[in-house]
Short mmCIF file of C-alpha atoms in Angstrom, two decimals:
data_model
loop_
_atom_site.label_atom_id
_atom_site.label_comp_id
_atom_site.label_asym_id
_atom_site.label_seq_id
_atom_site.Cartn_x
_atom_site.Cartn_y
_atom_site.Cartn_z
CA CYS J 1 -94.89 -37.44 22.71
CA THR J 2 -94.31 -37.20 26.73
CA ARG J 3 -90.28 -36.59 28.54
CA LYS J 4 -88.99 -40.79 29.23
CA PRO J 5 -89.19 -40.68 33.55
CA CYS J 6 -86.05 -40.73 35.26
CA VAL J 7 -86.83 -43.86 36.91
CA HIS J 8 -83.29 -45.26 37.65
CA ASP J 9 -82.37 -46.27 40.48
CA LYS J 10 -78.53 -46.96 40.63
CA GLN J 11 -76.15 -43.92 39.93
CA SER J 12 -74.25 -45.21 37.06
CA ASP J 13 -77.52 -45.83 35.10
CA CYS J 14 -78.74 -42.09 36.69
CA GLU J 15 -75.42 -40.51 35.41
CA ALA J 16 -76.09 -42.57 32.10
CA ASP J 17 -79.51 -41.35 30.91
CA PRO J 18 -78.10 -37.68 29.38
CA LEU J 19 -81.91 -35.85 29.99
CA CYS J 20 -81.21 -36.69 34.17
CA ASP J 21 -78.64 -36.51 36.89
CA TRP J 22 -78.19 -38.32 40.48
CA SER J 23 -78.80 -35.70 42.63
CA THR J 24 -80.01 -36.70 46.60
CA GLY J 25 -83.58 -34.18 46.20
CA SER J 26 -82.50 -31.44 48.85
CA GLY J 27 -79.90 -29.06 49.75
CA THR J 28 -77.62 -29.14 52.42
CA SER J 29 -79.12 -29.46 55.88
CA GLY J 30 -77.29 -26.76 58.18
CA ASN J 31 -73.74 -24.84 58.21
CA LEU J 32 -72.54 -27.91 59.07
CA ALA J 33 -72.65 -30.01 56.69
CA SER J 34 -72.36 -31.63 53.16
CA GLN J 35 -73.96 -33.66 51.70
CA MET J 36 -74.03 -36.47 49.27
CA ALA J 37 -76.22 -39.00 48.08
CA PHE J 38 -75.91 -43.31 48.25
CA GLU J 39 -77.72 -46.36 46.98
CA LYS J 40 -77.43 -49.59 48.54
CA ASP J 41 -75.07 -52.01 48.00
CA VAL J 42 -72.52 -49.01 46.58
CA ALA J 43 -69.61 -47.81 49.01
CA VAL J 44 -69.28 -43.65 49.07
CA LYS J 45 -66.33 -41.96 50.48
CA PRO J 46 -68.40 -39.09 53.24
CA PHE J 47 -64.96 -36.83 53.99
CA GLU J 48 -63.25 -37.70 50.79
CA GLY J 49 -60.63 -34.96 50.57
CA LEU J 50 -60.28 -34.07 53.37
CA THR J 51 -57.13 -32.61 54.62
CA CYS J 52 -54.95 -31.74 57.90
CA LYS J 53 -55.30 -27.77 58.51
CA THR J 54 -52.40 -26.21 58.30
CA PRO J 55 -50.19 -25.80 61.48
CA GLY J 56 -51.69 -22.14 61.54
CA SER J 57 -55.12 -23.08 62.11
CA TRP J 58 -54.18 -24.74 65.33
CA LYS J 59 -53.75 -23.12 69.44
CA ASN J 60 -51.50 -23.26 72.18
CA GLY J 61 -49.08 -25.49 71.22
CA CYS J 62 -51.01 -28.23 68.28
CA SER J 63 -49.87 -28.98 65.61
CA CYS J 64 -50.71 -31.45 62.57
CA ALA J 65 -47.98 -33.62 64.46
CA THR J 66 -48.06 -32.92 68.04
CA VAL J 67 -50.41 -32.24 70.48
CA ILE J 68 -48.63 -30.88 73.42
CA GLY J 69 -47.01 -34.00 75.67
CA SER J 70 -46.59 -36.63 73.35
CA ASP J 71 -45.91 -36.80 69.76
CA VAL J 72 -49.77 -38.21 68.40
CA LEU J 73 -53.43 -37.23 68.54
CA PRO J 74 -54.96 -39.64 70.62
CA GLY J 75 -56.74 -41.73 67.95
CA ALA J 76 -59.86 -40.89 65.65
CA THR J 77 -63.04 -41.91 65.62
CA VAL J 78 -66.16 -41.38 63.07
CA ASP J 79 -69.34 -41.54 64.09
CA ILE J 80 -72.70 -42.54 61.89
CA GLU J 81 -74.42 -40.04 64.11
CA ASP J 82 -78.50 -40.43 63.06
CA GLY J 83 -80.30 -42.84 61.30
CA TYR J 84 -77.81 -45.74 62.05
CA LEU J 85 -79.17 -48.97 60.99
CA ALA J 86 -77.25 -51.52 63.18
CA GLY J 87 -76.10 -54.82 61.33
CA LYS J 88 -77.37 -53.07 57.72
CA ASP J 89 -74.99 -50.59 57.76
CA THR J 90 -70.73 -50.57 58.10
CA LEU J 91 -68.01 -47.80 57.73
CA THR J 92 -64.71 -49.79 56.55
CA CYS J 93 -61.04 -47.62 56.61
CA VAL J 94 -59.81 -48.10 53.44
CA ALA J 95 -56.07 -46.42 54.24
CA CYS J 96 -55.70 -47.49 58.30
CA GLN J 97 -53.39 -50.52 56.53
CA SER J 98 -51.56 -48.76 54.58
CA LEU J 99 -50.87 -46.42 57.42
CA GLY J 100 -49.75 -47.96 60.55
CA LEU J 101 -52.81 -47.69 61.75
CA THR J 102 -56.05 -49.77 63.68
CA ALA J 103 -59.68 -49.50 62.80
CA GLU J 104 -62.24 -51.20 65.35
CA TRP J 105 -65.89 -51.43 64.16
CA HIS J 106 -68.34 -50.98 67.10
CA SER J 107 -71.32 -52.67 65.76
CA VAL J 108 -73.25 -51.37 68.48
CA SER J 109 -73.47 -47.89 68.89
CA GLY J 110 -72.58 -47.39 64.48
CA MET J 111 -68.95 -46.25 64.95
CA LEU J 112 -65.19 -46.14 63.91
CA THR J 113 -62.59 -45.51 66.26
CA ILE J 114 -59.01 -45.45 64.85
CA SER J 115 -55.83 -45.13 67.19
CA LYS J 116 -53.23 -42.31 67.46
CA GLY J 117 -51.34 -41.17 64.88
CA SER J 118 -50.56 -37.95 63.55
CA ALA J 119 -53.42 -35.19 63.24
CA ASP J 120 -52.42 -35.16 59.22
CA ASP J 121 -51.93 -39.50 58.88
CA LEU J 122 -56.33 -39.51 60.66
CA ALA J 123 -56.86 -37.01 58.33
CA LYS J 124 -56.03 -39.29 55.21
CA ALA J 125 -57.62 -41.98 56.86
CA VAL J 126 -60.93 -40.14 57.88
CA ALA J 127 -60.67 -39.27 54.41
CA SER J 128 -60.96 -43.00 52.73
CA ILE J 129 -63.84 -44.10 55.03
CA GLU J 130 -66.44 -45.90 53.35
CA PHE J 131 -70.01 -46.02 53.81
CA SER J 132 -72.26 -48.50 52.79
CA THR J 133 -75.35 -50.25 53.93
CA SER J 134 -77.92 -53.58 52.76
CA ALA J 135 -81.52 -51.16 53.78
CA ASP J 136 -83.36 -50.82 51.15
CA ASN J 137 -85.45 -47.52 51.09
CA SER J 138 -83.12 -46.48 54.54
CA GLY J 139 -83.64 -42.90 54.43
CA LYS J 140 -80.98 -40.20 56.44
CA ARG J 141 -77.47 -40.84 58.01
CA ARG J 142 -75.92 -38.00 59.85
CA ILE J 143 -71.65 -39.02 59.89
CA THR J 144 -69.25 -37.55 61.87
CA TRP J 145 -65.77 -37.70 62.66
CA ASN J 146 -62.71 -35.81 64.73
CA TYR J 147 -59.49 -36.10 66.20
CA GLY J 148 -59.41 -37.46 69.96
CA HIS J 149 -61.14 -40.65 71.12
CA GLY J 150 -64.69 -39.33 71.86
CA PHE J 151 -67.35 -39.01 69.88
CA PHE J 152 -68.34 -35.02 68.93
CA SER J 153 -72.09 -34.67 69.08
CA SER J 154 -72.64 -31.88 65.78
CA HIS J 155 -75.78 -31.06 68.44
CA THR J 156 -74.76 -30.66 70.89
CA GLY J 157 -70.97 -29.04 70.18
CA HIS J 158 -69.80 -31.63 73.08
CA TYR J 159 -67.78 -35.11 73.00
CA TYR J 160 -68.72 -37.80 74.41
CA HIS J 161 -67.63 -42.16 74.86
CA PHE J 162 -68.63 -45.51 77.17
CA TYR J 163 -66.41 -46.95 78.69
CA PRO J 164 -67.00 -51.06 80.23
CA LYS J 165 -66.32 -51.54 83.54
CA SER J 166 -62.55 -53.36 82.35
CA THR J 167 -61.66 -49.77 82.20
CA CYS J 168 -61.99 -49.72 85.69
CA THR J 169 -59.83 -51.11 88.65
CA GLY J 170 -60.40 -54.45 89.40
CA GLY J 171 -62.83 -54.76 86.41
CA ALA J 172 -65.37 -52.97 88.81
CA CYS J 173 -66.47 -49.69 89.08
CA THR J 174 -67.72 -47.39 91.59
CA TRP J 175 -69.63 -44.32 90.92
CA SER J 176 -66.32 -42.01 92.08
CA GLU J 177 -63.70 -44.42 90.46
CA ALA J 178 -65.71 -43.62 86.63
CA GLN J 179 -65.68 -39.95 87.97
CA ASP J 180 -61.29 -40.50 87.93
CA GLN J 181 -61.11 -42.20 84.47
CA CYS J 182 -63.13 -39.71 83.50
CA ALA J 183 -61.14 -36.28 84.45
CA LEU J 184 -57.47 -38.07 84.26
CA ASP J 185 -54.80 -35.99 82.54
CA SER J 186 -54.29 -38.59 79.99
CA ASN J 187 -58.39 -38.10 78.70
CA GLN J 188 -58.06 -35.19 77.71
CA ILE J 189 -59.54 -34.89 73.83
CA LEU J 190 -57.13 -31.94 72.47
CA GLY J 191 -57.37 -29.76 75.63
CA LEU J 192 -60.99 -30.49 77.47
CA ARG J 193 -60.96 -32.30 80.50
CA GLY J 194 -63.36 -34.98 81.23
CA TYR J 195 -66.08 -35.56 83.38
CA LEU J 196 -69.23 -38.09 84.32
CA ILE J 197 -71.50 -37.48 81.45
CA THR J 198 -74.38 -34.48 81.97
CA ILE J 199 -77.74 -34.71 80.45
CA THR J 200 -79.40 -30.87 80.48
CA SER J 201 -81.92 -31.76 77.28
CA ASP J 202 -83.77 -34.68 75.63
CA THR J 203 -81.31 -34.10 72.53
CA GLU J 204 -78.40 -34.82 74.54
CA ASP J 205 -80.27 -38.06 76.35
CA GLU J 206 -81.12 -39.57 72.29
CA VAL J 207 -76.58 -38.74 72.20
CA ALA J 208 -76.02 -41.40 75.04
CA ARG J 209 -79.02 -43.52 74.39
CA MET J 210 -77.49 -43.91 71.58
CA LYS J 211 -74.40 -44.99 72.59
CA LEU J 212 -74.94 -47.18 75.66
CA GLU J 213 -72.99 -50.88 75.18
CA GLY J 214 -74.86 -51.76 78.76
CA GLN J 215 -75.99 -49.87 82.23
CA GLY J 216 -73.55 -46.76 82.16
CA TRP J 217 -72.95 -44.12 85.62
CA MET J 218 -73.48 -40.81 85.13
CA GLY J 219 -72.92 -37.35 86.53
CA ALA J 220 -75.78 -37.20 88.76
CA SER J 221 -75.55 -37.67 93.05
CA ASP J 222 -77.97 -36.43 96.42
CA VAL J 223 -75.36 -37.52 98.54
CA ARG J 224 -75.35 -34.10 100.21
CA GLU J 225 -78.95 -33.93 100.84
CA GLU J 226 -81.11 -37.31 99.93
CA GLY J 227 -83.46 -36.55 97.83
CA LYS J 228 -82.60 -33.20 96.21
CA TRP J 229 -80.59 -34.71 93.03
CA SER J 230 -77.76 -32.90 91.36
CA TRP J 231 -75.21 -32.45 88.50
CA VAL J 232 -71.83 -32.36 90.43
CA THR J 233 -69.56 -33.08 87.14
CA GLY J 234 -68.86 -30.76 84.18
CA PRO J 235 -69.98 -27.62 84.05
CA GLU J 236 -73.27 -27.97 85.38
CA GLY J 237 -71.58 -28.24 88.57
CA ALA J 238 -68.96 -25.64 87.87
CA ALA J 239 -72.49 -23.29 87.11
CA GLY J 240 -74.36 -24.71 90.79
CA GLY J 241 -70.88 -23.55 92.17
CA CYS J 242 -68.28 -26.31 93.17
CA VAL J 243 -65.56 -24.62 92.39
CA TYR J 244 -62.50 -26.71 90.37
CA SER J 245 -58.93 -26.75 91.48
CA SER J 246 -57.04 -27.80 88.21
CA GLY J 247 -57.02 -31.25 87.19
CA LYS J 248 -60.28 -32.04 89.00
CA SER J 249 -63.95 -32.15 86.65
CA SER J 250 -66.05 -32.55 89.47
CA CYS J 251 -67.20 -31.38 93.04
CA ASN J 252 -66.79 -32.16 96.22
CA ILE J 253 -69.66 -34.14 96.98
CA GLN J 254 -69.89 -34.08 100.20
CA THR J 255 -69.39 -31.34 100.98
CA GLU J 256 -70.61 -29.42 97.60
CA THR J 257 -74.48 -28.81 95.98
CA GLY J 258 -73.27 -28.98 92.30
CA LEU J 259 -76.73 -28.18 90.17
CA PRO J 260 -80.17 -29.12 91.26
CA PHE J 261 -82.16 -30.39 88.63
CA GLY J 262 -84.63 -32.24 90.51
CA GLU J 263 -86.26 -33.27 93.83
CA GLY J 264 -88.46 -36.19 95.52
CA THR J 265 -88.96 -39.55 94.97
CA GLY J 266 -90.78 -41.41 92.60
CA ALA J 267 -93.94 -39.86 90.82
CA ASN J 268 -93.51 -37.54 93.29
CA PHE J 269 -90.49 -36.29 92.24
CA ALA J 270 -90.27 -32.34 90.52
CA PRO J 271 -87.89 -31.15 88.57
CA ALA J 272 -86.51 -27.69 89.59
CA THR J 273 -86.11 -24.54 87.89
CA ASP J 274 -83.53 -23.98 84.29
CA PRO J 275 -82.43 -20.68 86.30
CA SER J 276 -81.66 -19.48 82.76
CA THR J 277 -84.99 -20.50 81.74
CA GLY J 278 -87.81 -21.01 83.58
CA ARG J 279 -88.49 -24.45 82.80
CA ASP J 280 -88.17 -27.16 84.20
CA MET J 281 -84.70 -29.38 84.74
CA TYR J 282 -84.68 -31.89 82.98
CA GLY J 283 -85.78 -35.20 83.69
CA ASN J 284 -85.83 -39.19 82.23
CA TRP J 285 -86.24 -41.77 85.19
CA ALA J 286 -87.82 -45.26 84.68
CA ASN J 287 -91.39 -45.76 85.69
CA ASP J 288 -90.86 -45.12 90.29
CA GLU J 289 -86.99 -43.80 89.98
CA PRO J 290 -85.56 -42.80 91.96
CA ASN J 291 -86.81 -44.59 94.82
CA ASP J 292 -83.31 -44.28 97.20
CA PHE J 293 -83.64 -48.43 97.85
CA ARG J 294 -82.55 -50.00 100.77
CA GLY J 295 -82.86 -53.44 101.18
CA PRO J 296 -80.23 -56.04 99.32
CA CYS J 297 -78.47 -55.72 95.85
CA PRO J 298 -74.92 -56.28 94.64
CA GLY J 299 -73.74 -53.09 96.62
CA SER J 300 -74.65 -50.81 99.20
CA CYS J 301 -78.17 -50.59 99.56
CA ALA J 302 -78.77 -51.43 102.97
CA THR J 303 -76.25 -49.25 105.11
CA ASP J 304 -76.37 -46.84 102.25
CA GLY J 305 -78.95 -46.68 99.82
CA GLU J 306 -78.93 -44.60 96.03
CA ASP J 307 -76.57 -41.63 95.85
CA TYR J 308 -75.88 -41.80 92.58
CA GLY J 309 -77.72 -41.72 88.69
CA HIS J 310 -77.27 -44.11 85.69
CA PHE J 311 -78.42 -45.75 82.18
CA LEU J 312 -80.80 -48.56 82.68
CA TRP J 313 -79.98 -51.10 79.44
CA PRO J 314 -81.29 -51.29 77.18
CA SER J 315 -83.25 -48.19 77.93
CA GLY J 316 -81.29 -46.44 78.12
CA GLU J 317 -84.23 -44.29 81.28
CA TRP J 318 -82.30 -43.19 84.69
CA ASN J 319 -81.60 -44.80 87.63
CA ASP J 320 -80.61 -44.51 91.13
CA TYR J 321 -78.35 -46.86 92.91
CA PRO J 322 -75.24 -46.74 95.40
CA GLY J 323 -72.27 -45.88 94.29
CA ASP J 324 -70.46 -49.14 94.44
CA HIS J 325 -73.41 -51.36 92.64
CA GLN J 326 -71.77 -54.22 91.24
CA GLU J 327 -74.19 -55.13 88.04
CA ILE J 328 -73.28 -51.24 86.28
CA ASP J 329 -71.28 -52.48 82.80
CA GLY J 330 -68.83 -49.43 82.33
CA TYR J 331 -70.18 -45.31 82.61
CA ILE J 332 -70.43 -42.38 79.49
CA CYS J 333 -67.52 -39.71 79.71
CA GLU J 334 -68.49 -36.07 78.27
CA TRP J 335 -65.79 -33.20 77.33
CA GLY J 336 -66.25 -30.11 76.79
CA GLY J 337 -67.09 -26.67 78.86
CA VAL J 338 -63.98 -28.21 80.79
CA GLY J 339 -60.85 -26.86 79.80
CA GLU J 340 -59.85 -24.61 75.99
CA MET J 341 -60.00 -27.30 73.12
CA CYS J 342 -56.09 -26.39 71.40
CA VAL J 343 -57.64 -26.43 68.02
CA ASP J 344 -60.66 -24.59 66.44
CA THR J 345 -63.52 -26.87 66.14
CA ASP J 346 -64.47 -27.01 62.90
CA ASP J 347 -60.33 -28.41 62.31
CA ALA J 348 -60.51 -31.01 64.50
CA THR J 349 -64.38 -31.95 63.59
CA GLY J 350 -66.17 -32.95 60.01
CA VAL J 351 -70.21 -33.70 59.26
CA THR J 352 -71.82 -34.97 56.14
CA ASP J 353 -75.47 -35.90 55.19
CA LEU J 354 -76.07 -39.31 53.88
CA VAL J 355 -79.33 -38.52 51.81
CA PRO J 356 -81.07 -41.62 49.87
CA GLY J 357 -80.09 -41.09 46.45
CA VAL J 358 -82.99 -39.68 43.71
CA CYS J 359 -83.14 -39.53 39.79
CA VAL J 360 -84.15 -36.43 39.04
CA GLU J 361 -84.65 -33.72 35.41
CA LYS J 362 -81.90 -32.32 34.52
CA ILE J 363 -82.71 -28.77 34.49
CA CYS J 364 -81.97 -25.99 31.92
CA VAL J 365 -79.54 -23.59 33.44
CA ASN J 366 -76.84 -23.88 31.21
CA ASP J 367 -74.87 -20.35 30.70
CA THR J 368 -72.95 -20.36 28.00
CA GLU J 369 -74.85 -21.34 24.49
CA ALA J 370 -72.34 -24.21 23.94
CA ASP J 371 -73.18 -25.92 27.19
CA CYS J 372 -77.82 -25.15 25.99
CA LYS J 373 -76.99 -27.15 22.71
CA ALA J 374 -74.94 -30.15 24.18
CA ASN J 375 -78.00 -30.86 27.48
CA PRO J 376 -80.75 -33.17 24.26
CA LYS J 377 -82.74 -32.12 26.95
CA CYS J 378 -82.86 -27.83 27.01
CA GLU J 379 -82.13 -25.10 23.65
CA TRP J 380 -80.93 -21.98 23.14
CA VAL J 381 -84.26 -18.91 22.32
CA GLY J 382 -83.13 -16.49 20.48
CA GLY J 383 -84.18 -12.90 21.24
CA ASN J 384 -82.67 -9.57 23.51
CA VAL J 385 -82.40 -11.80 25.80
CA GLU J 386 -80.99 -15.50 25.45
CA PRO J 387 -82.77 -17.56 28.23
CA CYS J 388 -81.60 -21.84 27.61
CA VAL J 389 -84.71 -23.66 28.27
CA VAL J 390 -86.74 -27.07 29.01
CA ALA J 391 -86.80 -28.03 25.09
CA PRO J 392 -90.07 -28.51 23.19
CA CYS J 393 -91.11 -32.32 22.96
CA VAL J 394 -92.14 -32.11 19.04
CA GLU J 395 -91.39 -35.73 17.51
#
């Protein structure tokens, strides 16, 4: 006589079996993340029960209803940060319509954006978000939420957003205008000022690659000295000696160097040494890039060369362009390290790992005799110590 194995594929069937439990099959992943089981074609709510934190947890005038200079927060974002399967996975806001909010699903990047509203209403909207997938035997997904119009990365602790070139004047988008758009007062996220993205690790590069929707500017340039590439925006630019006045988040690229990360062209490009670690600075140039091309192109290559970094699409590798190149599709803004958040990060973001559910045998860990005897798989053993143990199969 042997016990029936727990081989149910669906949660409902598993939970109907008194010998079985529906489980993720492992413990929680990381101190930031809760963990939840899911199955094919059944919606789950990764942030069910989320409520806005009390105003006492907010700083510098932010509250559940307002943010400095406005009567609302600039929206919220829910993102399938890891494991997204395009065409299979979907996020849906169940409560947005009843709350008077608009939700937009971005199928290319696996992100759901919610229109501006009070933090209380936005929290209710996020709590109603449903994840579903039509994929068979799929792996773990990491889902993040945050207040603000950029998405929060649990891997870097920063916010990011890809903007199409239509957000720039006249539909074209120069490098300088893209940086200006990122740094606008109206583009802040809860007190953080935006800047063209800086990439300092493969982890951050992967974050950017996953959310690209076309060729996009980044905060790299060698305009001050040809062949010497630096990060000239964000905290990296400041770490390189650039001085940011109020409202700025980039170097004066004509007079300030920023943080060097390498020099040379093509196969001869050599990474700089990271002063804090002694290791090579990160880079991901495409083959034979950067090359400072000076021939005909839809921009000023012939006269100015190529002095600004951007992402190629769809590979995400890096290339150099003149600052007015017409084939740029947009730009990535980053928030983090410039400015001060008016709320603690843990009160404005959240993470849940969704793991394919498995049906497992119940464990006899009941603390009381009544609970133990109510479990058909277990029996209460007498003696000085009365543990709850797996009942023998004696039929």
